[in-house]
Each structure stands twice: as C-alpha cells, then as structure tokens.
C-alpha cells in the first residue's frame, strides 16, 4: 500500500470539494489532497455541451444509483443520478443558476447555526459568481438581471448561451402567466423567487462552467501544494482518540484505486468530506460514525454513536405536463415560474394551511418513529412547523414549473419544492465501494401529493390560457384520455404516482443543526464528536431550498473555506 501525508484531505472532488481545494491551496504553506472516485472530464464533449440536457446521464460519469422501492409512491424504484467525476454533479447537471428564498436561509440561523443567514450566504454565493451580462440581442429576448444580485469577480461563469434565440417564447410565456395573475420577476437571484423569470446558466462562451472548469483547471491545477487523486474511492477514515478532550481525531483516510490498489493518506490538520448527500453519510458510517445499531448489521465497529447520520433526507418528486405545439421552438429557452401556496390554492389556501398544521403532529410522529431513534417527535414537530411557517406565513415558493419547450413540444416539468417527507440514506453492504440504500420516501404525506397535483393542474391551466393556448395543439402528458378535464384529485394523484421521477436534489443527510435537534455537523461544519472532520456539500443543508442547489452550495463552500482558514 502507498502512503502519503497532507495538511488537508478533501474526500470528493465535486461541486463543493473543488472550491475548498482551490481556496485552501491558495496558501502555499499548506498541502492539500483531493480524493475523487471519478476521472477528469475536461475534454468530454457531453460535459462541455450547453444546449442539450442529460447527455451524461447513464454514462460512466454518473453513479447511476437507484432508490429503494417507494412505499408511498406506488412501490416504484427510481433511477437516481449523481456525478462521478472531477467536478462532481456540476458536470452532469442542468446548469441553471438560481438562488433560494431568503427567508429559508435565515431559518438556518434562527435554529442555532450562528452566522448562517441569507445575507452571509448571498455574499458568499456572489463571491463564487462571474456574471456575464447579456448582450442587447439577448435582452430583447427577455434576458434580464439586477446588477446588485450578481458577483463579477468569482470563478463560476454565469450567463446565457448563444442558443437562446427563440423570439416568440418570452412574450408567449410571460403574458400567459400574467393572465393567470402570476407576476413577472425580473431577476430571481436576489432571494425572492415568485413569478415568471428568465434565469441564467453556469456557462460561459457556450461551454459548461462546472466546478472543475471554474475552480480547478484555470488556477489550482498548477499548484505544487495541491494533489488530486482521481479514480480513487475513499473507503474509511481511521481515528485516534484525543485523551484530553475525548474527541475523535481523524488520522488518515483509506482509499482504493480503480485497479484495486490500496492507498492510505494521513492528515496533519483536517479531513473534509465533500462526497455529496449520498456518499458523505455513507463514508461516515463506514468509518464508524452513525447509528451503532445500523453499523452493527454490517460488522462496522462504532466510533461515535450519532444516529442522525443519513437521516433527514429531503428530495423532490418530478412530473411533466407536455403538449404538441404548432410552433417550432428553437434554442434552449431558460424560462421558469415559481408559485406560492396562495397561487396554487387561491381562496382555499387558509383551509389547506389549517389542515397541514393539524396534521403536523402526526407527520412528526411518523418521521420520529422511522428515524431509528435519531429524532424525537416533539423536535420534528417544531421543525415541520417552521416549514409550514415558510410556506404559509412568509409565502415562499412551493412549486416550480420549468419551461422547456423544444421543437414541436411544450414541456412543463414541475415539482413540489418543499415536501414534508423525510427519508434516509444508509450503508447497505460490507463492500466499502457498494452503493448505499437511498430512500427519499416520496409522497409520505398527503400534502406532498396534493401540492404535486395542484402543480399539475396549474401546468394544464397554463397550456389552456392565452396566448400559449393559441400555439398548443393537444396535451400528450397526462393527456385528457388519462386524466380527463374534470378529473378528481384522486385521478390526478394516481397519474402523479405512476409517472414521477426523482428531481435529484437530495439534501440534509449530514444536517447542520444543533446536536439535540438532529444535527450531524455544527455551525462550523464539524462532525459532532470529532476534532478535525468537517462535511461541506449538499448533505449539510438542514432543509430543502427552493432555488437550484449549486448557487447555494458554492456559497456554502466559499464560506466554509473562510471558516477553515480562520481556525
Ligand atoms: P457532488 O458535486 O456530487 O460531489 C461529490 C463528489 O464526491 C463526486 O465527484 C463523487 O464522485 C465524489 N465521491 C463520492 N464518494 C466518494 C468517495 N468515497 N471517495 C472519493 N470520491 C467520492 N443544480 C443546479 O443548481 N442547477 C441545475 O440545473 C441542476 N441540475 C441537476 C441535474 C441533475 C441530473 C442532478 C443529479 C443534479 C442537478 N442539480 C442542479 C443539483 C446540483 O448539481 C447538485 O446538488 C450539486 O452539484 C451537488 O454538489 P455536492 O458538492 O454536494 O456533491
């Protein structure tokens, strides 16, 4: 076996991991190692492409997980994609760049994470951003922005592709939503999402700006104090107990290379886990940090009994309303509409709210009961109530309807942004490179389905509203043969459950929260019970966010780098 020693070891050279690799290695006096299971994809044409979504899904740079059978969602097993490459999921994703609702980030601080509020996240997310304003040819098509919402000095290029050329689409969609009393939102990147918007992408000059192309290749790759081990999967952290504090100290990380070679790297200062929401909790469990009862089943000796590891998984279901159009749509138009509970439920909103609040104690009880002892019902009740407050009091967005018209089709993929369901990810094998058990528990609660049904109804309504209705020939999904014009919620719900896929935005499995309310890491992102192990990736987000994840994650990673450097 090979051995080596570095000051910092970063496990996972993905979206967040490479931000840290860059920032920590800015100091030439420290040494940094990145362990990445995937390969470099710098020259991969599917990765560079900015006009066609999904080219890398199902290829060797996708982990190609599948979910556990979804007991509340027709017992279906769903494909579950995540990026496996230098750059992580940012090399396979849809490249949309849209920040969350400010109120939902302020909640992080209100629950005990000092310093983690909207203003701080917004600043750090702007630090990551290199916004390229649209030329007048694109503003004519609807590209719009508020300069104070964007960073100019960062590494990640953000803007519009030259394929954004459809002259009809902007006015057609915008006017349709206005006719449905949904306002235009000039720039959704400042913490308020509601409305119809034209959003930018993480791209520059028609090339994807993933975290490797932004943070690693142009600046960090040449540094002699930074070493990246690609095609290398970390399998275990090895520990030593600090006699004075009783805390566990990560001494080294064991890995296995593509050809089976074992590698042990020692850490002089810290181990930072950035393996993403699926594999960060898995690595902790494989290293003895997690629910001792679960670890025992796989003969893993318990080092820190922390049952919250891998619990609290939050993801969204995705369905689509589609129609054949008599207009040929060109380019890749970046349109979206975010809707609140009020937009969806109208005059029924207060009745719906009352029902949700009445059900929260039973939701909380079920979540606690299935958490393998990680959560108390009373704590979950408090946390779910904050979620209801965001939805009904702060009126943050509850549904996203993405507009993805292509050639002769109008396509509205849509999703419930804030399901109450809580799932889990846990070790499922003694083989350290095996996949974990992924269980998002889609549609665990009636309200989660009700929201998805209302989103579907609203998508159909938009297709039948002028001026969009004048270019729509016939709906093909669900189609009125499957779900008739006067169909009940039951019929809509059955269709939703038959056709949903994962929205692939897993968060929360190593939540940043106080330990007594289910946290895995503290406000400095340090794993409870350890002296020198942090988690920095989507798994630390304590709750789902309404924007897409990378804008938040770049901010989290930039802030994390500052916290680590100050230590
Ligand atoms: P990742 O970027 O996934 O990084 C984790 C890295 O760790 C990976 O490279 C992985 O290979 C590596 N790794 C894991 N385990 C180990 C191990 N044991 N040893 C070594 N390496 C390991 N967000 C948006 O903002 N806009 C979008 O349009 C968008 N579209 C999406 C489309 C898809 C198909 C998916 C799946 C996600 C999308 N997202 C989007 C979400 C967003 O891209 C991800 O949430 C984000 O990139 C995750 O970042 P991360 O740092 O948490 O993890």
Coordinates of C-alpha atoms and ligand atoms in Angstrom, one line a residue:
X1 CA 0.0 0.0 0.0
X2 CA 1.1 3.6 -0.8
X3 CA 1.1 6.2 1.9
X4 CA 1.4 10.0 1.9
X5 CA 0.8 12.9 4.2
X6 CA -1.0 16.2 3.6
X7 CA -2.3 19.0 5.9
X8 CA -5.9 18.7 4.5
X9 CA -7.6 15.8 2.8
X10 CA -10.7 16.5 0.9
X11 CA -12.8 13.5 0.1
X12 CA -14.8 14.1 -3.1
X13 CA -13.5 16.5 -5.9
X14 CA -17.0 17.6 -6.7
X15 CA -19.0 20.8 -6.7
X16 CA -18.0 21.9 -3.2
X17 CA -14.8 19.9 -2.9
X18 CA -13.0 21.8 -5.6
X19 CA -14.0 25.1 -4.2
X20 CA -12.2 24.1 -1.0
X21 CA -9.3 22.6 -2.9
X22 CA -8.8 25.9 -4.6
X23 CA -9.3 28.2 -1.5
X24 CA -7.2 26.1 0.9
X25 CA -4.3 25.7 -1.5
X26 CA -4.1 29.5 -2.1
X27 CA -1.8 29.4 1.0
X28 CA 1.4 27.9 -0.5
X29 CA 2.4 26.9 3.0
X30 CA -0.2 24.2 3.3
X31 CA -0.6 20.9 1.4
X32 CA -3.9 19.6 0.2
X33 CA -5.0 16.3 -1.2
X34 CA -8.3 15.6 -3.1
X35 CA -9.5 12.1 -3.3
X36 CA -12.0 11.7 -6.2
X37 CA -13.7 8.5 -7.2
X38 CA -14.3 9.6 -10.8
X39 CA -11.9 10.8 -13.6
X40 CA -11.1 14.1 -15.2
X41 CA -13.7 15.1 -17.8
X42 CA -12.2 18.3 -19.0
X43 CA -12.3 17.2 -22.7
X44 CA -15.6 15.3 -22.5
X45 CA -17.9 16.7 -25.2
X46 CA -21.1 15.8 -23.4
X47 CA -19.9 17.8 -20.4
X48 CA -18.9 20.9 -22.4
X49 CA -22.2 20.9 -24.3
X50 CA -24.6 23.6 -23.2
X51 CA -27.6 23.0 -25.5
X52 CA -28.8 19.5 -24.7
X53 CA -29.6 18.5 -21.1
X54 CA -28.9 15.0 -19.9
X55 CA -26.1 13.8 -22.3
X56 CA -24.0 12.4 -19.4
X57 CA -26.9 10.6 -17.6
X58 CA -26.4 6.9 -17.6
X59 CA -22.8 7.1 -18.8
X60 CA -19.6 6.2 -16.8
X61 CA -19.5 9.6 -15.1
X62 CA -22.9 9.0 -13.5
X63 CA -23.0 6.9 -10.3
X64 CA -26.4 5.5 -11.6
X65 CA -27.9 4.8 -8.2
X66 CA -31.4 3.6 -7.8
X67 CA -33.8 4.3 -4.9
X68 CA -35.3 1.8 -2.5
X69 CA -38.9 0.8 -3.5
X70 CA -41.0 3.9 -2.6
X71 CA -43.7 2.5 -0.3
X72 CA -45.8 5.7 -0.5
X73 CA -45.1 6.2 -4.2
X74 CA -46.6 3.0 -5.9
X75 CA -43.6 0.9 -4.7
X76 CA -41.6 2.2 -7.6
X77 CA -37.8 2.0 -7.7
X78 CA -36.4 5.1 -9.3
X79 CA -33.2 5.9 -11.1
X80 CA -31.0 8.2 -9.1
X81 CA -28.2 10.1 -10.9
X82 CA -25.3 11.8 -9.4
X83 CA -22.0 12.9 -11.0
X84 CA -18.9 10.8 -10.6
X85 CA -16.0 12.9 -12.0
X86 CA -13.7 15.7 -11.1
X87 CA -16.4 18.4 -10.8
X88 CA -18.9 16.0 -9.3
X89 CA -22.6 16.6 -10.1
X90 CA -21.8 20.0 -11.6
X91 CA -20.5 18.2 -14.7
X92 CA -23.8 16.4 -15.4
X93 CA -26.4 18.9 -14.1
X94 CA -28.8 21.2 -15.9
X95 CA -26.6 24.3 -15.3
X96 CA -29.5 26.5 -14.1
X97 CA -28.2 29.1 -11.6
X98 CA -31.0 30.3 -9.3
X99 CA -30.7 31.2 -5.6
X100 CA -33.0 30.1 -2.8
X101 CA -35.6 32.2 -0.9
X102 CA -34.0 34.5 1.7
X103 CA -36.4 33.5 4.5
X104 CA -35.5 29.9 4.2
X105 CA -31.8 30.6 4.7
X106 CA -32.5 33.0 7.6
X107 CA -34.2 30.0 9.3
X108 CA -30.8 28.2 9.5
X109 CA -29.5 30.8 11.9
X110 CA -32.8 31.0 13.8
X111 CA -32.4 27.3 14.6
X112 CA -28.9 27.7 16.0
X113 CA -26.4 28.0 13.2
X114 CA -24.7 31.2 14.1
X115 CA -23.6 33.2 11.1
X116 CA -25.6 31.2 8.5
X117 CA -28.2 33.7 7.3
X118 CA -29.3 34.9 3.9
X119 CA -27.1 38.0 3.9
X120 CA -24.0 35.9 4.5
X121 CA -24.9 33.2 2.1
X122 CA -25.8 35.7 -0.6
X123 CA -22.5 37.5 -0.2
X124 CA -20.5 34.2 -0.4
X125 CA -22.6 32.9 -3.4
X126 CA -21.7 36.2 -5.2
X127 CA -18.1 35.7 -4.4
X128 CA -18.3 32.5 -6.4
X129 CA -20.0 34.1 -9.4
X130 CA -18.6 35.6 -12.6
X131 CA -21.7 37.1 -14.1
X132 CA -21.6 37.9 -17.8
X133 CA -24.3 40.4 -18.6
X134 CA -26.4 39.6 -21.7
X135 CA -25.8 41.5 -24.9
X136 CA -28.7 43.5 -26.3
X137 CA -29.6 40.7 -28.7
X138 CA -30.5 38.6 -25.6
X139 CA -32.2 41.3 -23.5
X140 CA -34.5 41.7 -26.5
X141 CA -35.5 38.0 -25.9
X142 CA -36.1 38.5 -22.2
X143 CA -32.7 38.0 -20.5
X144 CA -32.8 40.4 -17.6
X145 CA -30.9 41.0 -14.4
X146 CA -30.5 43.2 -11.4
X147 CA -26.7 44.1 -11.2
X148 CA -26.8 44.1 -7.4
X149 CA -27.8 40.4 -7.4
X150 CA -24.7 39.2 -9.1
X151 CA -20.9 38.8 -8.5
X152 CA -18.4 39.7 -11.1
X153 CA -15.1 38.6 -9.7
X154 CA -15.8 34.9 -9.0
X155 CA -14.7 31.8 -10.8
X156 CA -18.0 30.3 -12.0
X157 CA -19.2 31.8 -15.2
X158 CA -22.9 32.6 -15.2
X159 CA -24.9 33.9 -18.2
X160 CA -26.9 33.0 -21.2
X161 CA -25.9 30.7 -24.1
X162 CA -26.0 31.9 -27.7
X163 CA -28.6 29.1 -28.4
X164 CA -31.1 31.3 -26.5
X165 CA -32.7 32.6 -29.7
X166 CA -36.4 31.9 -29.8
X167 CA -38.2 35.2 -30.5
X168 CA -41.7 34.0 -29.6
X169 CA -41.2 32.2 -26.4
X170 CA -40.6 35.0 -23.9
X171 CA -43.7 37.1 -24.7
X172 CA -45.9 34.0 -25.0
X173 CA -45.0 32.5 -21.6
X174 CA -44.8 35.9 -19.8
X175 CA -48.2 37.0 -21.0
X176 CA -49.7 33.7 -20.3
X177 CA -48.6 33.8 -16.6
X178 CA -49.7 37.4 -16.3
X179 CA -53.1 36.3 -17.5
X180 CA -53.1 33.8 -14.6
X181 CA -52.2 36.6 -12.2
X182 CA -48.6 35.4 -11.8
X183 CA -46.2 38.4 -11.9
X184 CA -43.0 38.8 -13.9
X185 CA -39.9 38.6 -11.7
X186 CA -37.1 40.4 -13.4
X187 CA -34.3 38.6 -11.5
X188 CA -35.0 35.6 -9.2
X189 CA -31.4 35.6 -7.9
X190 CA -31.9 38.0 -5.1
X191 CA -33.8 35.9 -2.6
X192 CA -37.3 36.2 -3.9
X193 CA -38.5 33.6 -6.4
X194 CA -42.2 34.1 -7.0
X195 CA -43.2 34.8 -10.6
X196 CA -42.2 34.2 -14.2
X197 CA -38.5 34.6 -14.9
X198 CA -35.7 34.1 -17.4
X199 CA -32.8 32.6 -15.5
X200 CA -29.1 32.3 -16.3
X201 CA -26.9 29.2 -16.6
X202 CA -23.5 28.2 -15.2
X203 CA -21.9 28.6 -18.6
X204 CA -19.5 30.9 -20.4
X205 CA -18.9 31.2 -24.2
X206 CA -21.2 28.2 -24.7
X207 CA -19.1 25.9 -22.5
X208 CA -20.3 24.5 -19.2
X209 CA -18.7 26.1 -16.2
X210 CA -18.6 23.1 -13.8
X211 CA -16.6 23.4 -10.6
X212 CA -13.5 21.7 -12.2
X213 CA -13.5 24.1 -15.1
X214 CA -14.1 27.1 -12.8
X215 CA -12.2 26.4 -9.7
X216 CA -9.6 23.8 -10.5
X217 CA -8.2 23.8 -14.1
X218 CA -7.5 27.6 -14.6
X219 CA -5.9 28.3 -11.3
X220 CA -5.5 25.5 -8.9
X221 CA -4.3 22.6 -11.1
X222 CA -0.7 24.1 -11.4
X223 CA -0.1 24.4 -7.7
X224 CA 2.5 22.1 -6.4
X225 CA 0.9 22.0 -2.9
X226 CA -2.3 20.5 -4.3
X227 CA -2.5 16.9 -5.4
X228 CA -5.6 15.3 -6.9
X229 CA -6.0 11.5 -6.8
X230 CA -8.6 10.7 -9.5
X231 CA -10.2 7.2 -9.9
X232 CA -9.7 6.7 -6.2
X233 CA -12.5 5.9 -3.8
X234 CA -12.2 6.7 -0.1
X235 CA -13.4 3.8 2.0
X236 CA -12.7 4.6 5.6
X237 CA -11.4 7.3 8.0
X238 CA -9.0 5.9 10.7
X239 CA -9.2 7.5 14.1
X240 CA -7.3 8.2 17.3
X241 CA -8.9 9.5 20.4
X242 CA -7.7 12.8 21.9
X243 CA -7.1 11.9 25.5
X244 CA -7.8 15.4 26.9
X245 CA -11.0 16.2 25.0
X246 CA -12.3 12.7 24.4
X247 CA -12.9 13.8 20.8
X248 CA -12.1 11.5 17.9
X249 CA -9.2 12.7 15.7
X250 CA -9.1 11.6 12.0
X251 CA -5.6 10.4 11.5
X252 CA -5.8 9.1 7.9
X253 CA -8.1 8.1 5.1
X254 CA -8.0 4.7 3.4
X255 CA -8.9 4.5 -0.3
X256 CA -8.9 2.1 -3.2
X257 CA -7.8 2.9 -6.7
X258 CA -9.5 1.7 -9.9
X259 CA -7.2 -1.3 -10.2
X260 CA -7.7 -2.2 -6.6
X261 CA -4.5 -0.6 -5.2
X262 CA -4.9 0.5 -1.6
X263 CA -3.8 4.0 -0.6
X264 CA -3.6 5.5 2.8
X265 CA -3.2 9.2 3.2
X266 CA -2.6 10.9 6.5
X267 CA -4.0 14.2 7.5
X268 CA -1.9 16.6 9.6
X269 CA -4.8 19.0 10.1
X270 CA -8.2 18.1 8.9
X271 CA -10.3 15.7 6.8
X272 CA -13.1 17.4 4.9
X273 CA -15.8 15.2 3.5
X274 CA -17.4 16.6 0.3
X275 CA -18.7 13.4 -1.2
X276 CA -22.2 14.7 -1.7
X277 CA -25.6 13.9 0.0
X278 CA -25.5 10.3 -1.0
X279 CA -21.9 9.3 -0.1
X280 CA -20.9 11.7 2.7
X281 CA -23.2 9.9 5.2
X282 CA -22.0 6.6 3.8
X283 CA -18.4 7.3 4.4
X284 CA -19.1 8.4 8.0
X285 CA -21.0 5.2 8.6
X286 CA -18.2 3.1 7.0
X287 CA -15.8 4.9 9.4
X288 CA -17.9 4.0 12.5
X289 CA -19.8 7.3 12.8
X290 CA -23.5 6.8 12.8
X291 CA -26.3 4.8 14.3
X292 CA -24.5 2.0 16.2
X293 CA -27.4 -0.4 15.6
X294 CA -27.3 0.0 11.8
X295 CA -23.5 -0.3 11.7
X296 CA -23.6 -3.5 13.8
X297 CA -25.6 -5.2 11.0
X298 CA -22.5 -4.7 8.7
X299 CA -19.9 -5.5 11.4
X300 CA -18.7 -1.9 11.5
X301 CA -17.3 -1.1 14.9
X302 CA -19.0 2.0 16.4
X303 CA -16.6 5.0 17.0
X304 CA -19.2 7.8 17.6
X305 CA -22.9 6.8 18.1
X306 CA -24.5 9.6 16.0
X307 CA -27.9 8.3 14.8
X308 CA -28.7 11.4 12.8
X309 CA -26.1 10.5 10.2
X310 CA -28.0 9.6 7.0
X311 CA -31.4 10.6 8.3
X312 CA -33.4 13.8 7.3
X313 CA -33.1 13.1 3.5
X314 CA -35.2 15.6 1.6
X315 CA -35.8 15.4 -2.1
X316 CA -38.5 16.4 -4.5
X317 CA -40.7 14.4 -7.0
X318 CA -40.7 15.5 -10.6
X319 CA -43.6 15.1 -13.2
X320 CA -44.2 16.7 -16.5
X321 CA -47.2 18.2 -18.4
X322 CA -46.5 18.1 -22.2
X323 CA -48.3 19.2 -25.3
X324 CA -47.8 19.1 -29.0
X325 CA -47.4 22.7 -30.4
X326 CA -47.9 24.2 -33.8
X327 CA -44.9 26.4 -33.1
X328 CA -41.4 25.2 -33.6
X329 CA -39.4 26.2 -30.6
X330 CA -35.7 26.8 -31.2
X331 CA -32.7 27.1 -28.9
X332 CA -32.8 26.3 -25.2
X333 CA -35.0 29.0 -23.6
X334 CA -34.3 29.5 -19.9
X335 CA -37.8 30.1 -18.5
X336 CA -39.3 29.2 -15.2
X337 CA -42.3 30.1 -13.0
X338 CA -42.3 29.8 -9.2
X339 CA -45.6 29.7 -7.4
X340 CA -46.6 30.1 -3.8
X341 CA -49.3 28.3 -1.8
X342 CA -51.6 31.3 -2.4
X343 CA -51.0 31.0 -6.2
X344 CA -51.8 27.3 -6.1
X345 CA -54.7 27.1 -3.7
X346 CA -56.2 30.6 -4.1
X347 CA -59.2 31.1 -1.8
X348 CA -58.6 27.6 -0.3
X349 CA -55.2 28.4 1.0
X350 CA -56.2 29.1 4.6
X351 CA -58.2 25.9 4.7
X352 CA -55.3 24.0 3.3
X353 CA -53.0 25.6 5.9
X354 CA -55.2 24.7 8.8
X355 CA -55.2 21.1 7.6
X356 CA -51.5 21.0 7.3
X357 CA -50.9 22.4 10.7
X358 CA -53.4 20.0 12.2
X359 CA -51.5 17.1 10.6
X360 CA -48.0 18.2 11.6
X361 CA -48.1 16.2 14.9
X362 CA -48.9 13.0 13.1
X363 CA -46.2 13.7 10.4
X364 CA -43.7 14.4 13.2
X365 CA -44.6 11.2 15.0
X366 CA -44.2 9.0 11.9
X367 CA -40.8 10.7 11.0
X368 CA -39.5 10.1 14.5
X369 CA -40.8 6.5 14.6
X370 CA -38.9 5.7 11.4
X371 CA -35.7 7.5 12.2
X372 CA -34.1 4.6 14.0
X373 CA -34.1 6.6 17.2
X374 CA -32.4 9.7 15.7
X375 CA -35.3 12.1 16.1
X376 CA -37.8 13.0 18.8
X377 CA -41.4 13.7 17.7
X378 CA -41.6 17.0 19.6
X379 CA -38.4 18.3 17.8
X380 CA -39.7 17.2 14.4
X381 CA -43.0 18.9 15.2
X382 CA -41.1 22.2 15.8
X383 CA -39.0 21.8 12.6
X384 CA -42.0 21.0 10.5
X385 CA -43.9 24.0 11.9
X386 CA -41.0 26.2 10.7
X387 CA -41.5 24.7 7.3
X388 CA -45.3 25.4 7.4
X389 CA -44.5 29.0 8.5
X390 CA -42.2 29.5 5.5
X391 CA -44.9 28.2 3.1
X392 CA -47.9 29.9 4.5
X393 CA -46.6 33.0 6.5
X394 CA -43.5 34.0 4.6
X395 CA -45.2 32.9 1.4
X396 CA -42.1 31.5 -0.1
X397 CA -42.4 29.4 -3.3
X398 CA -43.9 26.0 -3.0
X399 CA -43.8 24.8 -6.7
X400 CA -41.5 25.2 -9.6
X401 CA -42.8 24.9 -13.2
X402 CA -39.8 24.7 -15.5
X403 CA -40.5 25.7 -19.2
X404 CA -38.6 23.5 -21.5
X405 CA -40.2 23.9 -25.0
X406 CA -38.3 22.0 -27.7
X407 CA -39.0 21.6 -31.5
X408 CA -42.7 20.8 -31.6
X409 CA -43.3 20.3 -27.9
X410 CA -44.2 22.5 -25.0
X411 CA -42.8 20.8 -21.9
X412 CA -43.5 21.8 -18.3
X413 CA -41.5 19.6 -15.8
X414 CA -42.7 20.6 -12.3
X415 CA -42.0 19.8 -8.7
X416 CA -43.2 20.3 -5.2
X417 CA -40.2 22.3 -3.8
X418 CA -40.8 21.6 -0.1
X419 CA -42.1 18.1 0.6
X420 CA -42.6 17.2 4.3
X421 CA -41.4 13.7 3.7
X422 CA -38.2 12.7 5.4
X423 CA -36.1 9.8 4.1
X424 CA -32.7 8.3 4.7
X425 CA -29.5 7.0 3.3
X426 CA -27.7 4.2 5.0
X427 CA -24.9 1.7 4.5
X428 CA -26.2 -1.4 2.8
X429 CA -23.2 -3.7 2.3
X430 CA -19.9 -4.8 3.8
X431 CA -18.3 -3.9 0.5
X432 CA -17.0 -0.4 1.0
X433 CA -17.4 0.6 -2.6
X434 CA -21.1 -0.6 -2.8
X435 CA -24.0 1.8 -3.1
X436 CA -26.0 2.8 0.0
X437 CA -29.7 2.3 0.4
X438 CA -31.4 5.5 -0.8
X439 CA -34.9 6.1 0.4
X440 CA -36.5 9.5 -0.1
X441 CA -40.0 8.4 1.0
X442 CA -41.7 10.3 -1.8
X443 CA -45.4 11.1 -1.0
X444 CA -45.0 10.0 2.6
X445 CA -47.7 12.6 3.4
X446 CA -51.0 13.6 1.7
X447 CA -50.0 17.2 1.4
X448 CA -46.8 16.3 -0.6
X449 CA -49.1 14.7 -3.2
X450 CA -51.7 17.4 -3.0
X451 CA -49.1 20.1 -3.9
X452 CA -47.8 18.0 -6.8
X453 CA -51.4 17.6 -8.1
X454 CA -52.0 21.3 -7.8
X455 CA -48.8 22.0 -9.8
X456 CA -50.0 19.6 -12.5
X457 CA -53.4 21.2 -12.6
X458 CA -51.7 24.6 -12.9
X459 CA -49.5 23.4 -15.7
X460 CA -52.5 22.2 -17.7
X461 CA -54.3 25.5 -17.0
X462 CA -51.3 27.4 -18.4
X463 CA -51.5 25.3 -21.6
X464 CA -55.1 26.4 -22.0
X465 CA -54.5 30.1 -21.3
X466 CA -53.9 32.6 -24.0
X467 CA -51.6 33.3 -25.7
X468 CA -49.9 29.9 -25.0
X469 CA -53.2 28.2 -25.9
X470 CA -53.0 29.5 -29.4
X471 CA -49.8 27.6 -30.1
X472 CA -50.8 24.4 -28.2
X473 CA -52.4 21.7 -30.4
X474 CA -53.0 18.9 -27.9
X475 CA -51.9 17.8 -24.5
X476 CA -50.0 14.4 -24.5
X477 CA -49.0 14.1 -20.9
X478 CA -51.1 13.3 -18.9
X479 CA -53.5 13.8 -21.9
X480 CA -57.2 14.1 -21.3
X481 CA -57.7 10.4 -22.1
X482 CA -55.7 9.6 -19.0
X483 CA -56.7 12.5 -16.8
X484 CA -60.0 14.0 -18.1
X485 CA -60.7 17.7 -18.0
X486 CA -62.9 17.3 -14.9
X487 CA -60.7 14.6 -13.2
X488 CA -60.7 14.4 -9.4
X489 CA -57.6 14.9 -7.3
X490 CA -57.6 11.1 -6.8
X491 CA -57.2 10.5 -10.6
X492 CA -54.5 13.2 -10.9
X493 CA -52.7 11.8 -7.8
X494 CA -52.7 8.3 -9.4
X495 CA -51.1 9.7 -12.5
X496 CA -48.6 11.6 -10.5
X497 CA -47.5 8.4 -8.6
X498 CA -47.3 6.4 -11.8
X499 CA -45.1 8.8 -13.7
X500 CA -43.0 10.7 -11.1
X501 CA -39.2 10.6 -11.2
X502 CA -36.7 11.9 -8.7
X503 CA -35.8 15.6 -9.0
X504 CA -32.3 14.5 -7.9
X505 CA -31.8 17.3 -5.4
X506 CA -31.0 15.3 -2.2
X507 CA -30.1 17.4 0.8
X508 CA -30.0 17.1 4.6
X509 CA -28.3 13.8 5.3
X510 CA -25.5 15.3 7.4
X511 CA -27.6 18.3 8.6
X512 CA -26.0 21.4 10.1
X513 CA -28.1 21.7 13.2
X514 CA -27.6 21.6 17.0
X515 CA -26.9 18.0 18.0
X516 CA -30.0 17.8 20.2
X517 CA -32.3 18.6 17.3
X518 CA -30.9 16.1 14.9
X519 CA -27.7 17.7 13.6
X520 CA -24.6 15.8 12.3
X521 CA -22.4 18.9 12.0
X522 CA -22.2 22.2 14.0
X523 CA -22.2 25.7 12.6
X524 CA -18.5 25.3 11.7
X525 CA -19.5 22.2 9.8
X526 CA -17.6 20.0 12.2
X527 CA -19.0 16.5 12.8
X528 CA -20.1 16.1 16.4
X529 CA -17.7 14.2 18.5
X530 CA -14.7 14.8 16.2
X531 CA -11.9 17.2 16.5
X532 CA -10.9 17.6 12.8
X533 CA -13.6 16.3 10.5
X534 CA -16.0 18.5 8.6
X535 CA -18.6 17.9 5.9
X536 CA -19.0 20.5 3.2
X537 CA -21.6 19.7 0.5
X538 CA -25.3 19.4 -0.1
X539 CA -25.7 17.0 2.8
X540 CA -25.2 19.8 5.4
X541 CA -28.2 21.8 4.1
X542 CA -30.6 21.2 7.0
X543 CA -33.6 21.7 4.8
X544 CA -34.5 21.7 1.1
X545 CA -34.0 25.0 -0.7
X546 CA -36.3 26.4 -3.4
X547 CA -33.6 27.6 -5.8
X548 CA -31.5 25.0 -7.6
X549 CA -28.7 23.7 -5.4
X550 CA -25.4 24.9 -6.9
X551 CA -25.9 28.6 -6.3
X552 CA -26.4 27.8 -2.6
X553 CA -23.6 25.2 -2.5
X554 CA -20.9 27.5 -4.0
X555 CA -21.8 30.0 -1.3
X556 CA -21.7 27.3 1.4
X557 CA -18.3 26.1 0.2
X558 CA -16.8 29.6 -0.1
X559 CA -18.0 30.4 3.5
X560 CA -16.7 27.0 4.7
X561 CA -13.2 27.8 3.3
X562 CA -13.1 31.0 5.3
X563 CA -14.1 29.2 8.5
X564 CA -11.4 26.6 7.9
X565 CA -8.8 29.2 7.2
X566 CA -9.6 31.1 10.3
X567 CA -9.1 28.0 12.5
Ligands
LIG1 P1 -21.1 16.4 -5.9 O1 -20.9 17.5 -6.8 O2 -21.9 15.3 -6.3 O3 -19.6 15.9 -5.4 C1 -19.4 14.8 -4.7 C2 -18.1 14.1 -5.3 O4 -17.6 13.2 -4.4 C3 -18.4 13.4 -6.6 O5 -17.4 13.9 -7.6 C4 -18.2 12.0 -6.3 O6 -17.7 11.2 -7.4 C5 -17.2 12.0 -5.2 N1 -17.2 10.9 -4.2 C6 -18.3 10.4 -3.6 N2 -17.9 9.4 -2.7 C7 -16.6 9.4 -2.8 C8 -15.6 8.6 -2.1 N3 -16.0 7.7 -1.2 N4 -14.3 8.8 -2.4 C9 -13.9 9.7 -3.4 N5 -14.8 10.5 -4.0 C10 -16.1 10.3 -3.7 N6 -28.4 22.2 -9.5 C11 -28.4 23.4 -10.1 O7 -28.1 24.4 -9.4 N7 -28.8 23.6 -11.4 C12 -29.2 22.5 -12.1 O8 -29.6 22.7 -13.3 C13 -29.1 21.2 -11.6 N8 -29.5 20.1 -12.3 C14 -29.2 18.9 -11.8 C15 -29.4 17.8 -12.7 C16 -29.0 16.5 -12.2 C17 -29.2 15.3 -13.1 C18 -28.6 16.3 -10.9 C19 -28.3 15.0 -10.4 C20 -28.5 17.4 -10.0 C21 -28.8 18.7 -10.5 N9 -28.6 19.8 -9.7 C22 -28.7 21.1 -10.2 C23 -28.1 19.7 -8.3 C24 -26.6 20.0 -8.1 O9 -25.9 19.8 -9.3 C25 -26.0 19.1 -7.0 O10 -26.8 19.2 -5.9 C26 -24.6 19.6 -6.6 O11 -23.8 19.6 -7.8 C27 -24.0 18.6 -5.6 O12 -22.8 19.1 -5.1 P2 -22.0 18.4 -4.0 O13 -20.7 19.1 -3.8 O14 -22.9 18.2 -2.8 O15 -21.7 16.9 -4.5

